[in-house]
């Protein structure tokens, strides 16, 4: 008797349905909101970087996890930057104090921490890799374009 191969499953031949990507930087039709006029990013917060001092590697190890969320907050970053610029007379001297404290703290714990630092950084990188898709899903959730457009409207109202 001839061997007959089973018929292929039609579902296995078709690609999975494509989930549409949310529209970034587009108007929110559901709420009749325009697209944001200005969208920023982490570069707007550069004034905060010196605050991390010797612990910068630990602070920045988690950035990949939250990067997708930065897209969603984009219209607010220029507002944050303006606030940081306005706070410069207080923030700049405070930054020097925080840097000195960070250096002294790291100097005190460094001999104990240094042998384990790479393990801590590796663990942070693993956690960031785990969290990144979750944050991406939240950033891509239906309606995220409306949140971004609403932030754009609020940013334009900021003094």
Coordinates of C-alpha atoms in Angstrom, one line a residue:
X1 CA 0.0 0.0 0.0
X2 CA 1.4 3.4 -0.9
X3 CA 2.3 5.7 2.0
X4 CA 0.2 8.8 2.1
X5 CA 1.6 11.8 4.0
X6 CA -1.0 13.6 6.1
X7 CA -2.3 16.8 4.7
X8 CA -0.6 19.9 6.1
X9 CA -2.5 21.9 8.7
X10 CA -3.6 25.1 6.8
X11 CA -3.0 27.2 9.9
X12 CA 0.7 26.1 10.0
X13 CA 1.2 27.4 6.4
X14 CA -0.2 30.9 7.2
X15 CA 1.9 33.4 9.0
X16 CA 0.5 34.6 12.3
X17 CA -1.7 37.7 12.1
X18 CA 0.3 40.9 12.2
X19 CA -0.4 43.2 15.2
X20 CA -0.3 46.8 14.0
X21 CA 2.3 49.0 15.6
X22 CA 0.9 52.0 17.4
X23 CA 1.4 55.3 15.6
X24 CA 4.1 57.3 17.3
X25 CA 4.1 61.1 16.9
X26 CA 0.7 60.9 15.3
X27 CA -2.4 62.8 16.3
X28 CA -4.8 61.0 18.6
X29 CA -8.0 60.6 16.5
X30 CA -10.0 59.2 19.4
X31 CA -9.6 62.4 21.4
X32 CA -9.0 64.8 18.5
X33 CA -5.6 65.7 19.9
X34 CA -2.8 67.0 17.6
X35 CA 0.6 65.3 17.4
X36 CA 3.1 66.7 19.9
X37 CA 5.1 69.7 18.6
X38 CA 8.3 68.8 20.4
X39 CA 9.5 65.4 21.6
X40 CA 12.6 65.0 23.6
X41 CA 14.6 62.2 25.3
X42 CA 17.3 61.5 27.8
X43 CA 19.5 64.1 26.3
X44 CA 17.1 66.6 28.0
X45 CA 18.2 65.3 31.4
X46 CA 21.9 65.5 30.9
X47 CA 22.2 67.9 33.8
X48 CA 21.4 65.0 36.2
X49 CA 24.2 62.7 35.0
X50 CA 26.9 64.0 37.3
X51 CA 24.7 63.2 40.3
X52 CA 25.4 59.5 39.8
X53 CA 29.2 59.9 40.1
X54 CA 31.1 56.7 40.7
X55 CA 27.8 54.7 40.6
X56 CA 27.0 55.7 37.1
X57 CA 27.5 52.2 35.7
X58 CA 24.9 50.9 38.2
X59 CA 22.5 53.7 37.4
X60 CA 22.8 53.4 33.6
X61 CA 22.7 49.6 33.5
X62 CA 18.9 49.7 33.7
X63 CA 18.4 52.2 30.9
X64 CA 17.7 49.6 28.3
X65 CA 14.8 48.3 30.3
X66 CA 13.1 51.7 30.4
X67 CA 14.1 53.1 27.0
X68 CA 10.8 52.1 25.4
X69 CA 9.0 54.1 28.1
X70 CA 11.1 57.2 27.2
X71 CA 9.3 57.3 23.9
X72 CA 6.0 57.6 25.7
X73 CA 7.3 60.4 27.9
X74 CA 8.9 62.2 25.0
X75 CA 6.8 65.4 25.0
X76 CA 7.5 65.9 28.7
X77 CA 11.3 65.7 28.5
X78 CA 11.7 69.3 27.2
X79 CA 9.6 70.5 30.1
X80 CA 11.8 68.6 32.5
X81 CA 14.9 70.1 30.9
X82 CA 13.4 73.6 31.3
X83 CA 12.7 72.9 35.0
X84 CA 16.3 71.7 35.5
X85 CA 17.6 74.8 33.8
X86 CA 15.5 77.0 36.1
X87 CA 16.7 75.0 39.1
X88 CA 20.4 75.3 38.1
X89 CA 21.3 77.9 40.8
X90 CA 20.3 75.3 43.4
X91 CA 21.0 72.1 41.5
X92 CA 24.6 73.0 40.4
X93 CA 26.0 73.5 43.9
X94 CA 24.0 70.6 45.2
X95 CA 25.5 68.4 42.4
X96 CA 29.0 69.2 43.7
X97 CA 28.0 68.1 47.2
X98 CA 26.4 64.9 46.0
X99 CA 29.4 64.1 43.9
X100 CA 31.7 64.5 46.9
X101 CA 29.4 62.3 49.0
X102 CA 29.3 59.7 46.3
X103 CA 33.0 59.7 45.9
X104 CA 33.5 59.4 49.7
X105 CA 30.9 56.7 49.9
X106 CA 32.4 54.7 47.1
X107 CA 35.8 55.2 48.6
X108 CA 34.5 53.6 51.8
X109 CA 32.7 50.7 50.3
X110 CA 34.8 50.2 47.2
X111 CA 37.2 47.7 48.6
X112 CA 34.3 45.5 49.7
X113 CA 32.1 46.1 46.7
X114 CA 34.7 46.1 43.9
X115 CA 35.1 42.3 43.8
X116 CA 31.3 41.9 43.3
X117 CA 30.7 44.9 41.1
X118 CA 30.7 43.1 37.8
X119 CA 28.3 40.5 39.2
X120 CA 25.9 43.3 40.2
X121 CA 26.2 44.9 36.8
X122 CA 25.6 41.6 35.1
X123 CA 22.5 41.0 37.3
X124 CA 21.2 44.5 36.4
X125 CA 21.7 43.8 32.7
X126 CA 19.8 40.5 33.0
X127 CA 17.0 42.3 34.9
X128 CA 16.9 45.1 32.2
X129 CA 16.7 42.4 29.4
X130 CA 13.8 40.8 31.3
X131 CA 11.9 44.1 31.8
X132 CA 12.5 45.7 28.4
X133 CA 9.9 43.6 26.5
X134 CA 7.3 44.3 29.3
X135 CA 8.0 48.1 29.1
X136 CA 7.9 47.9 25.3
X137 CA 4.4 46.2 25.4
X138 CA 3.2 48.9 27.8
X139 CA 4.6 51.6 25.5
X140 CA 3.0 50.0 22.5
X141 CA -0.4 49.4 24.1
X142 CA -3.4 50.6 22.3
X143 CA -4.0 54.2 23.1
X144 CA -0.4 55.1 23.8
X145 CA -0.5 57.5 20.9
X146 CA -3.3 59.4 22.8
X147 CA -1.2 59.5 25.9
X148 CA 1.7 61.0 23.9
X149 CA -0.6 63.5 22.2
X150 CA -2.1 64.5 25.6
X151 CA 1.4 65.0 27.0
X152 CA 2.2 67.2 24.0
X153 CA -0.9 69.4 24.8
X154 CA 0.1 69.6 28.5
X155 CA 3.7 70.4 27.6
X156 CA 2.5 73.3 25.4
X157 CA 0.6 74.6 28.4
X158 CA 3.6 74.6 30.7
X159 CA 5.0 78.0 31.4

